[in-house]
CSV table of C-alpha atoms in Angstrom, one decimal:
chain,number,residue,atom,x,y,z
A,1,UNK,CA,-11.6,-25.0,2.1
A,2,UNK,CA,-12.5,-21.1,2.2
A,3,UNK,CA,-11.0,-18.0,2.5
A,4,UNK,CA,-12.4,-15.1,4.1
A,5,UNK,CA,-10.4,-11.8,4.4
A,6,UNK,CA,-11.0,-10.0,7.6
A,7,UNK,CA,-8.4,-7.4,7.2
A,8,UNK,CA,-5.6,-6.7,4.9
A,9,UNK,CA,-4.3,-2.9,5.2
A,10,UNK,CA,-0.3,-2.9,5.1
A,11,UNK,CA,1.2,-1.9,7.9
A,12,UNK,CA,-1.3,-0.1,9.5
A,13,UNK,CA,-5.4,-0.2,9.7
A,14,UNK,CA,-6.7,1.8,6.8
A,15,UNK,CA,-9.9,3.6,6.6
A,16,UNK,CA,-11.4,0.4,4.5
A,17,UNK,CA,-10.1,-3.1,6.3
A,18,UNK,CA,-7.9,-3.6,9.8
A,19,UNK,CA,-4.8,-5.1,9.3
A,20,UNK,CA,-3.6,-8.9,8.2
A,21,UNK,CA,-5.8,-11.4,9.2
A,22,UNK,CA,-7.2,-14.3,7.1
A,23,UNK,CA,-9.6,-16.8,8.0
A,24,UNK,CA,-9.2,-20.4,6.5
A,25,UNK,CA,-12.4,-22.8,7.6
A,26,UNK,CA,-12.7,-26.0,6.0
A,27,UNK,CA,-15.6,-29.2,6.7
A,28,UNK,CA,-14.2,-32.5,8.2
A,29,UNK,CA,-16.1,-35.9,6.9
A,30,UNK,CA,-18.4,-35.5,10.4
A,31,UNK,CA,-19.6,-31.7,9.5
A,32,UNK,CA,-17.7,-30.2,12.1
A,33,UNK,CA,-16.3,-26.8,10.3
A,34,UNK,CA,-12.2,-26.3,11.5
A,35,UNK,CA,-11.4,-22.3,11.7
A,36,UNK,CA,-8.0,-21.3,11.7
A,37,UNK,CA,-6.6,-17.9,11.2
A,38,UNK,CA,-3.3,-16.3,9.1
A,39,UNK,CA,-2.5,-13.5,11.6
A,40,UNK,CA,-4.1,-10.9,13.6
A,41,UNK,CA,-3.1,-7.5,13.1
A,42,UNK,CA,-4.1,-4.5,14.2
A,43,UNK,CA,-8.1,-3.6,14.1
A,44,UNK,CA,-8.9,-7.3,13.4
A,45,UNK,CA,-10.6,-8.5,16.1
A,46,UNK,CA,-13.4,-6.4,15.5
A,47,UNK,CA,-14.9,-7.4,11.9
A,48,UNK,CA,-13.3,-10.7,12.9
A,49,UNK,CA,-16.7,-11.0,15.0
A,50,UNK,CA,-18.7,-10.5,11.8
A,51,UNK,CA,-17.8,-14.0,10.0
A,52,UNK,CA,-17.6,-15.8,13.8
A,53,UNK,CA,-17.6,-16.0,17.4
A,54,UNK,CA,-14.1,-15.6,18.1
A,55,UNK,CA,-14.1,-18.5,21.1
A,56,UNK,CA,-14.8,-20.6,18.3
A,57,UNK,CA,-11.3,-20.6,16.7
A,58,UNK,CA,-9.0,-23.4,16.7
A,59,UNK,CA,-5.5,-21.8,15.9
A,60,UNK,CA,-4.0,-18.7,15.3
A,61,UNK,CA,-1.0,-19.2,13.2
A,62,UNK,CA,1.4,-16.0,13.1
A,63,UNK,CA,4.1,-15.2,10.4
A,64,UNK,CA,5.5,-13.1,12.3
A,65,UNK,CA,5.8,-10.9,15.2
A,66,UNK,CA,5.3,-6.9,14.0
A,67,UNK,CA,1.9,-5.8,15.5
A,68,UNK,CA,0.2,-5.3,12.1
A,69,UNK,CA,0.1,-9.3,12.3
A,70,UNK,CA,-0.3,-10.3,15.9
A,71,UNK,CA,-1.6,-7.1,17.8
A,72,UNK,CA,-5.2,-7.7,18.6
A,73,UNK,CA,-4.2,-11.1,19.5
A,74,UNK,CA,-3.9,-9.1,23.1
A,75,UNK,CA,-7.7,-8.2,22.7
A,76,UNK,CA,-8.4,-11.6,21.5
A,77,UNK,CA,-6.9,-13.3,25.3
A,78,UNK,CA,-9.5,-10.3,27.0
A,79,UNK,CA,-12.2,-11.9,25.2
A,80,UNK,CA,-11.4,-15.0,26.1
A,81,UNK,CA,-10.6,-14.5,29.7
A,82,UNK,CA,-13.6,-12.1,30.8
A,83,UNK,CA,-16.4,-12.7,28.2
A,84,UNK,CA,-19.3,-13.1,30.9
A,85,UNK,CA,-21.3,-16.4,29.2
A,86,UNK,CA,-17.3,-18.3,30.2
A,87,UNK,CA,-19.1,-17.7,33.6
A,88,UNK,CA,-21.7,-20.8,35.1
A,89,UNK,CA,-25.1,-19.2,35.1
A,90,UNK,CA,-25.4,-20.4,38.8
A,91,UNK,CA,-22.4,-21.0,40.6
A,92,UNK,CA,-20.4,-17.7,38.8
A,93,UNK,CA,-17.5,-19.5,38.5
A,94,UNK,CA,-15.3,-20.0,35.6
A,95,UNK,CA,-14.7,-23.2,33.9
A,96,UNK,CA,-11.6,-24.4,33.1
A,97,UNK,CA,-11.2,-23.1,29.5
A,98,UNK,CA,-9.7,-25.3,26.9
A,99,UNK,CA,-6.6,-22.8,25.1
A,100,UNK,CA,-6.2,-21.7,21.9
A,101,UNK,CA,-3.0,-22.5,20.3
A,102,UNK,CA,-1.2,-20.2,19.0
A,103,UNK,CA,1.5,-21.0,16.3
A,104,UNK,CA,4.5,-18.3,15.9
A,105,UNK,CA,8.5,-17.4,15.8
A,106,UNK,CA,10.9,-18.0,18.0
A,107,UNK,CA,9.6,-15.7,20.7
A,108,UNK,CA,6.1,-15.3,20.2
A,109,UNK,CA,4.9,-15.9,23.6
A,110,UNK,CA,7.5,-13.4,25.5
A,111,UNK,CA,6.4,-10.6,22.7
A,112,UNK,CA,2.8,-11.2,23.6
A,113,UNK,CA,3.2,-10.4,27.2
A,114,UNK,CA,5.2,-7.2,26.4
A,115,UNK,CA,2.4,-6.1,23.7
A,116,UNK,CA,-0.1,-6.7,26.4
A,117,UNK,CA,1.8,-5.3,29.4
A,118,UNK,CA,1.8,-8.1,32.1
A,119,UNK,CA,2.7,-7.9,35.1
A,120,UNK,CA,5.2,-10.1,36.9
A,121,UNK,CA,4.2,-13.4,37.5
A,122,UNK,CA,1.3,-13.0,34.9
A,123,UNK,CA,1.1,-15.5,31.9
A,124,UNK,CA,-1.5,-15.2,29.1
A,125,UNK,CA,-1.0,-18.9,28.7
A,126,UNK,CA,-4.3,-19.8,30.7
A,127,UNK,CA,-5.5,-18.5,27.6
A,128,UNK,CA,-3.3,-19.2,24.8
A,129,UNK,CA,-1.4,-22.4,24.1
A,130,UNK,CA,1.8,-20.5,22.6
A,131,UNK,CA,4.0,-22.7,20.5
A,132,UNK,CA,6.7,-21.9,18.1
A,133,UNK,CA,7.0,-23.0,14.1
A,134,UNK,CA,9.5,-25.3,13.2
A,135,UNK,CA,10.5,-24.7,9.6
A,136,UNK,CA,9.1,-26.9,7.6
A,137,UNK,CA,7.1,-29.4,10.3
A,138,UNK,CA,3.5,-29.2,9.4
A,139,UNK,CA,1.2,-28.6,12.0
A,140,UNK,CA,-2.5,-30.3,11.7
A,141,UNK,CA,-5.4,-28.7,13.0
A,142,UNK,CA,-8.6,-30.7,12.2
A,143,UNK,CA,-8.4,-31.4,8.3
A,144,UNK,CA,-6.1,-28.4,7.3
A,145,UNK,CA,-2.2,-28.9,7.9
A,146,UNK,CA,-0.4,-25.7,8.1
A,147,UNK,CA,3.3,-25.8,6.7
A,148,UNK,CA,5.4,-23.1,7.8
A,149,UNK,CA,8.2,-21.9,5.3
A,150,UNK,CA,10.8,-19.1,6.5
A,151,UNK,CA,11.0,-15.8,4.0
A,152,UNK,CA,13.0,-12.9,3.7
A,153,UNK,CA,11.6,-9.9,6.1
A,154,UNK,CA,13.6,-8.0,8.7
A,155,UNK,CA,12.8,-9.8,11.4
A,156,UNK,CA,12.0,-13.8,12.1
A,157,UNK,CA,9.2,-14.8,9.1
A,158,UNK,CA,7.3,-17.5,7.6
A,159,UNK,CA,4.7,-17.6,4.8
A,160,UNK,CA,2.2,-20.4,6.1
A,161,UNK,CA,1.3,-23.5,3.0
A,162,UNK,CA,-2.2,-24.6,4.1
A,163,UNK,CA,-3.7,-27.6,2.5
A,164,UNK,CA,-7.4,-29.2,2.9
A,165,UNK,CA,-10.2,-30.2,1.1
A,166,UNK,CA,-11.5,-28.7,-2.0
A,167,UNK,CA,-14.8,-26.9,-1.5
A,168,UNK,CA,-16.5,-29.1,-4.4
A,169,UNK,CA,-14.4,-32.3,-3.7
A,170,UNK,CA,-13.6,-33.1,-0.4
A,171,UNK,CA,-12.0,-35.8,-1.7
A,172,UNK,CA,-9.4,-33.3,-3.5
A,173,UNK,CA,-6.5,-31.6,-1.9
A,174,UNK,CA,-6.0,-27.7,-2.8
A,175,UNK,CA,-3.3,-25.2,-1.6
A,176,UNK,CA,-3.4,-21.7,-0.2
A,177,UNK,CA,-0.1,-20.3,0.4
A,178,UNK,CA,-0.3,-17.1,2.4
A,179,UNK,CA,3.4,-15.1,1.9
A,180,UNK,CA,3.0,-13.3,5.4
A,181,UNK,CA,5.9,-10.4,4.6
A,182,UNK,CA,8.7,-10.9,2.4
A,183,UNK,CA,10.8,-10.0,-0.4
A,184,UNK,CA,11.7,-12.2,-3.1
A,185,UNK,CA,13.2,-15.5,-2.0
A,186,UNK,CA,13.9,-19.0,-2.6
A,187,UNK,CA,11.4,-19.6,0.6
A,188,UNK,CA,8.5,-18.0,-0.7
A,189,UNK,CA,8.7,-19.7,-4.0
A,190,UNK,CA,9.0,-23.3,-2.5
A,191,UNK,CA,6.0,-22.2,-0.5
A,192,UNK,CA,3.9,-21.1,-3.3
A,193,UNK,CA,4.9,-24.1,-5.7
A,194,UNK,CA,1.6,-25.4,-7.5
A,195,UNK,CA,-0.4,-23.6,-5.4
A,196,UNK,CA,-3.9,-23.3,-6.0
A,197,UNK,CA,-4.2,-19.8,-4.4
A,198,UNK,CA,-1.2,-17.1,-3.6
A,199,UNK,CA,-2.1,-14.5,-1.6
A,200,UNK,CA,1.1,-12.0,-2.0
A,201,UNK,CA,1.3,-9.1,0.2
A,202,UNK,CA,2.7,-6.1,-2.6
A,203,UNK,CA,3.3,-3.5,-0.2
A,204,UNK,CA,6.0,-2.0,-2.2
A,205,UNK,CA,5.9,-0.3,-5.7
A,206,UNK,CA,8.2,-0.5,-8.2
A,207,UNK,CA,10.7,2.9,-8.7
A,208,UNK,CA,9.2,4.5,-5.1
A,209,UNK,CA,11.8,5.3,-2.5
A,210,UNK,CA,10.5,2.9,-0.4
A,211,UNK,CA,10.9,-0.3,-2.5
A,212,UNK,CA,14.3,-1.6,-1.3
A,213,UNK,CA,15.0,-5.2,-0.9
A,214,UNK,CA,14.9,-8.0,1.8
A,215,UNK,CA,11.5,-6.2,3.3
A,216,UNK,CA,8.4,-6.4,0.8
A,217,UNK,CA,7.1,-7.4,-2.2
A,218,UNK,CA,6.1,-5.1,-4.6
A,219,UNK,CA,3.8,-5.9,-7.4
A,220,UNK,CA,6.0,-7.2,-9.7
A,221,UNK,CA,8.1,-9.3,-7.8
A,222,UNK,CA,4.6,-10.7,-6.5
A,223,UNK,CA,3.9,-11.7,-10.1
A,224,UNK,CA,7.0,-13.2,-10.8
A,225,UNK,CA,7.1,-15.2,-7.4
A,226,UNK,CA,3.5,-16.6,-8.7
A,227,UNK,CA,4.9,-17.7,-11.8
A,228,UNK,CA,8.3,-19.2,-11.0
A,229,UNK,CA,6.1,-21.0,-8.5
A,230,UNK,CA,3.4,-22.1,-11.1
A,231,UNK,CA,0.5,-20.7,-9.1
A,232,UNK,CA,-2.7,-20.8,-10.5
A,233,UNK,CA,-4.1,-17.8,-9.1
A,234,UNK,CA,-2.8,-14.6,-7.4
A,235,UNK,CA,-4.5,-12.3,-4.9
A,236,UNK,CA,-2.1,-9.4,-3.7
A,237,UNK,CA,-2.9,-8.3,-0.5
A,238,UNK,CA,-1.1,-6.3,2.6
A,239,UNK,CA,-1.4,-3.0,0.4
A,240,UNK,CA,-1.0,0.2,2.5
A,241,UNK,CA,-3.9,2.8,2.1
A,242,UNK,CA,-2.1,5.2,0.2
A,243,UNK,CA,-0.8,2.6,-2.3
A,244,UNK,CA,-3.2,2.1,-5.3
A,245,UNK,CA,-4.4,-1.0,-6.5
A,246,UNK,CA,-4.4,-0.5,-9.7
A,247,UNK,CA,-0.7,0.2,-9.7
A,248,UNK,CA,0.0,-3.2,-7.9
A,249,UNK,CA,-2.1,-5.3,-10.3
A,250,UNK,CA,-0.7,-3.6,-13.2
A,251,UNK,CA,3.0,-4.3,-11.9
A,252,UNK,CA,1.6,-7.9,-11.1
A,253,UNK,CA,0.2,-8.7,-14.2
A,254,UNK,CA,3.2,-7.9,-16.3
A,255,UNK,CA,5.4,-10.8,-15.1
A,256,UNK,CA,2.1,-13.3,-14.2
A,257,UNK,CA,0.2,-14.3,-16.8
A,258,UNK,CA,-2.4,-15.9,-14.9
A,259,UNK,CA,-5.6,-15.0,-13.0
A,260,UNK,CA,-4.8,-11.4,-10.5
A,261,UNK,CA,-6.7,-9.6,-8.0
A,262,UNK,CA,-6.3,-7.5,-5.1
A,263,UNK,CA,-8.6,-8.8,-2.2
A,264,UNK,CA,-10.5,-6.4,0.1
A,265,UNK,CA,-12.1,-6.9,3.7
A,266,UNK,CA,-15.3,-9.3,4.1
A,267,UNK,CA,-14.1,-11.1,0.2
A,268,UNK,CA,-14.7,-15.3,0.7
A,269,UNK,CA,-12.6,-17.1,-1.7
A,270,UNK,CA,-13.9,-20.8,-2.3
A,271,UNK,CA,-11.0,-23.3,-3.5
C-alpha cells in the first residue's frame, strides 16, 4: 500500500498544494493496482492528473462535506461525463460508463448537486455511484477495506482506517488512518489504534485565538492522539498556508515520542 499526497492546504488552496486529497493504491495478487482516494478538496483535481488518469479511480471516500474536501469532486463528474476519448471513434456515441462510487455522510449526494448547480431533474449519478458511510461497516474496494470512524468536527465527520497489503509483504496487513477534521476524541483515537501511519490534520496552534475545541487539531493534541493510540508514525497534514510547520511539529513532538513529519504535495509514502 502507498500514499501519495495530492494536496493538503487547510481550509483553502495555498500557493504550494490544493486542498485535502490523498491517494491510497495498493497491488492485488493478479497485478491489478486498486486507487482509491481520501477526499477531494479544492484545486485537487488538477495535480491529481500528475500521479494518474483520473477515470482510472475506483472510489472516492469523503470525511466530510466542507468544499476543502469534496469540491473538485464537481470537476471530477465533468471529466468523467465529457472527456472526448468516453466517445466511440466511429459511431460518436457514448458508452455506457461504469460509475465511480463515491463513499460520504449522510447527504453527500444532495450537497454535490447544490456544489455543482443542477438543474431540476438533473442527477450527477450517471456519473457517480453516491453512497453514504455507515459507522463502523467497512467498505472493500479491491484489496484495501476502508473503515469509516465518526470524529468530532462541526458538521457530520469521519476519519477513514484503510488497511492492505504491506509494500514489502503482501502477505502483511498495515494501517493508514487518515483523521479527516477533528478535534480530540474518543473516535479518532479508536481509529488511529496501532496504526502503522497517522496522517493528523494540525490546523490549529496551541495559545492562537483560533484554537477552540470540537473543530481542529492542533499540533499537540495531534501528538497526543498518536500516542494514546500507539501509532507508529505521524504525518500532520491539513496545515493552512499561513500556519508554520515548524510550529506544528514542534507542538507535535512534545507529546509523541515517535517518528513526525509534516507531508507536502507530490510526497509517496510506502507502508
Amino acid at each position: 500500500m502507498r500514499l501519495t499526497v495530492v494536496g493538503c492546504s487547510g481550509s483553502f488552496p495555498g500557493p504550494d498544494a490544493a486542498a485535502s486529497c490523498y491517494l491510497v493504491q495498493a497491488d492485488d495478487v493478479a497485478g491489478r493496482t486498486w486507487s482509491v482516494l481520501l477526499d477531494l478538496g479544492s484545486g485537487a483535481l488538477g495535480p491529481l492528473q500528475r500521479h494518474l488518469d483520473p477515470s482510472d479511480l475506483d472510489a472516492v471516500a469523503l470525511s466530510h462535506l466542507h468544499p476543502d474536501h469534496m469540491a473538485d469532486l464537481c470537476g471530477l463528474y465533468v471529466y468523467r461525463k465529457y472527456h472526448p476519448d468516453r466517445h466511440h471513434p466511429v459511431s460518436g456515441v457514448r458508452p455506457e460508463p461504469s460509475r465511480l462510487a463515491v463513499h460520504g455522510p449522510v447527504g453527500t449526494e444532495r450537497r454535490l448537486e447544490q456544489a455543482y448547480g443542477t438543474e431540476p431533474g438533473e442527477s450527477l449519478q450517471d456519473q457517480l455511484d453516491v453512497r453514504e458511510w455507515v459507522p463502523g461497516t467497512p467498505v472493500d474496494v479491491g484489496p484495501l477495506r476502508l473503515t469509516p470512524v465518526a470524529v468530532r468536527h462541526p458538521v457530520p465527520a469521519f476519519g477513514v482506517r484503510v488497511s492492505g497489503p504491506a509494500e514489502d509483504d503482501p502477505a502483511r496487513t498495515v494501517v493508514l488512518a487518515y483523521t479527516g477534521d477533528t478535534d480530540a476524541c474518543e473516535g479518532v483515537v479508536a481509529l488511529a489504534a496501532d496504526a502503522d501511519v497517522l496522517l493528523s490534520e494540525a490546523a490549529f496552534v496551541e495559545g492562537r485565538d483560533d484554537a477552540v475545541t470540537g473543530i481542529h487539531l492542533t499540533g499537540r493534541r495531534a501528538g497526543q492522539v498518536a500516542t494514546d493510540a500507539r501509532a507508529r508514525r505521524l504525518l500532520l497534514t491539513h496545515l493552512p498556508s499561513w500556519n508554520e510547520k515548524d510550529v506544528a511539529l514542534a507542538e507535535a513532538r512534545g507529546t509523541y515520542a515517535g517518528p513526525v513529519e509534516a507531508v507536502h504535495a507530490g510526497l509517496v509514502v510506502r507502508l
